[in-house]
């Protein structure tokens, strides 16, 4: 399957976060490529672990930003968004366990990339930026 590529249409208008998103998508492509070329399990898992660490770090940075939200809609958003980060991380860790058994076609990694783009980049992060701007807690740069 063709890899999921990052495009400018996924940009949410925050330079640092957009950079992270791009790297996260590219790191998943590297995992997918490693599977497709039948690289060693150590290499595949190593690349996946690099991506897992990068996602966990990214989620933490967004969660620190959301700590600035104090109004009820912003707080409600933070709760949902943080829970989704946690669910996604669990899903990815379960996938890692599955990868170790050797039953992980690269299409599963592609689906993970689509899921990342769908919930985080496109939906929740756009909402987060809106709440931060609404509360005057963000300078877009
Ligand atoms: Fe997020
Ligand atoms: Fe994000």
XYZ file of C-alpha atoms in Angstrom, residues 2-122:
121
model
C 1.247 3.515 -0.629
C 2.453 5.298 2.508
C 0.354 7.980 4.181
C 2.110 11.230 3.427
C 1.917 14.520 5.281
C 0.691 17.436 3.204
C 0.228 21.138 3.909
C -3.520 20.515 4.151
C -2.836 18.903 7.551
C -1.206 22.077 8.821
C -2.962 23.552 11.846
C -1.040 26.831 11.777
C 1.287 26.244 14.727
C 4.847 25.899 13.485
C 6.227 23.601 16.184
C 3.200 21.323 16.304
C 2.994 21.124 12.517
C 6.674 20.157 12.461
C 6.027 17.378 14.998
C 3.058 16.105 13.002
C 5.119 15.961 9.860
C 7.871 14.035 11.659
C 5.347 11.643 13.218
C 3.838 10.821 9.845
C 7.299 10.419 8.280
C 8.469 8.136 11.097
C 5.470 5.884 10.488
C 6.333 5.737 6.797
C 9.818 4.580 7.860
C 8.231 1.759 9.882
C 6.002 0.831 6.950
C 8.994 0.805 4.596
C 10.996 -1.387 6.984
C 8.137 -3.909 7.012
C 7.770 -3.784 3.214
C 11.479 -4.467 2.607
C 11.369 -7.233 5.234
C 13.934 -5.592 7.480
C 14.883 -7.404 10.678
C 12.359 -7.398 13.528
C 14.907 -5.464 15.621
C 14.996 -2.698 13.027
C 11.217 -2.593 12.596
C 10.632 -2.462 16.352
C 13.435 0.073 16.781
C 11.792 2.398 14.285
C 8.394 1.837 15.854
C 9.768 2.574 19.331
C 11.314 5.790 18.028
C 7.886 6.786 16.710
C 6.154 5.750 19.972
C 8.536 7.957 21.989
C 8.012 10.827 19.562
C 4.231 10.533 19.825
C 4.298 10.353 23.637
C 6.510 13.445 23.725
C 4.240 15.249 21.248
C 1.127 14.431 23.266
C 2.832 15.763 26.405
C 3.684 19.057 24.698
C 0.067 19.514 23.563
C -1.206 18.597 27.018
C 1.054 21.217 28.579
C -0.374 23.779 26.154
C -3.903 22.722 27.099
C -3.111 23.310 30.783
C -3.538 26.996 29.890
C -7.246 26.463 29.147
C -9.469 27.558 32.010
C -12.927 28.194 30.507
C -15.462 25.303 30.625
C -15.397 24.557 26.859
C -11.592 24.532 26.908
C -11.473 22.285 29.967
C -13.988 19.895 28.386
C -11.866 19.803 25.254
C -8.714 19.067 27.271
C -10.382 16.103 28.944
C -11.474 14.530 25.650
C -8.249 15.325 23.825
C -5.998 13.915 26.576
C -8.132 10.762 26.801
C -7.816 10.281 23.041
C -4.033 10.685 23.218
C -4.019 7.961 25.880
C -6.304 5.645 23.894
C -4.222 6.090 20.771
C -1.004 5.353 22.649
C -2.541 2.172 24.074
C -3.686 1.147 20.615
C -0.159 1.693 19.293
C 1.398 -0.292 22.154
C -0.995 -3.178 21.504
C 0.077 -3.043 17.886
C 3.709 -3.274 18.975
C 2.914 -6.528 20.789
C 1.291 -7.806 17.625
C 4.298 -6.766 15.532
C 6.560 -8.919 17.696
C 4.638 -11.988 16.594
C 5.517 -11.131 13.009
C 1.870 -10.735 11.979
C 1.818 -7.095 11.074
C 1.376 -6.130 7.433
C 2.424 -2.591 6.628
C -1.239 -1.744 5.932
C -1.783 -1.847 9.702
C 0.840 0.862 10.112
C -0.871 2.812 7.355
C -4.137 2.580 9.288
C -2.358 3.840 12.384
C -1.123 6.816 10.363
C -4.635 7.489 9.065
C -5.988 7.252 12.583
C -3.325 9.707 13.838
C -4.150 12.181 11.099
C -7.890 11.716 11.554
C -8.262 12.183 15.276
C -5.247 14.222 16.283
C -4.153 16.459 13.436
C -7.447 17.128 11.739
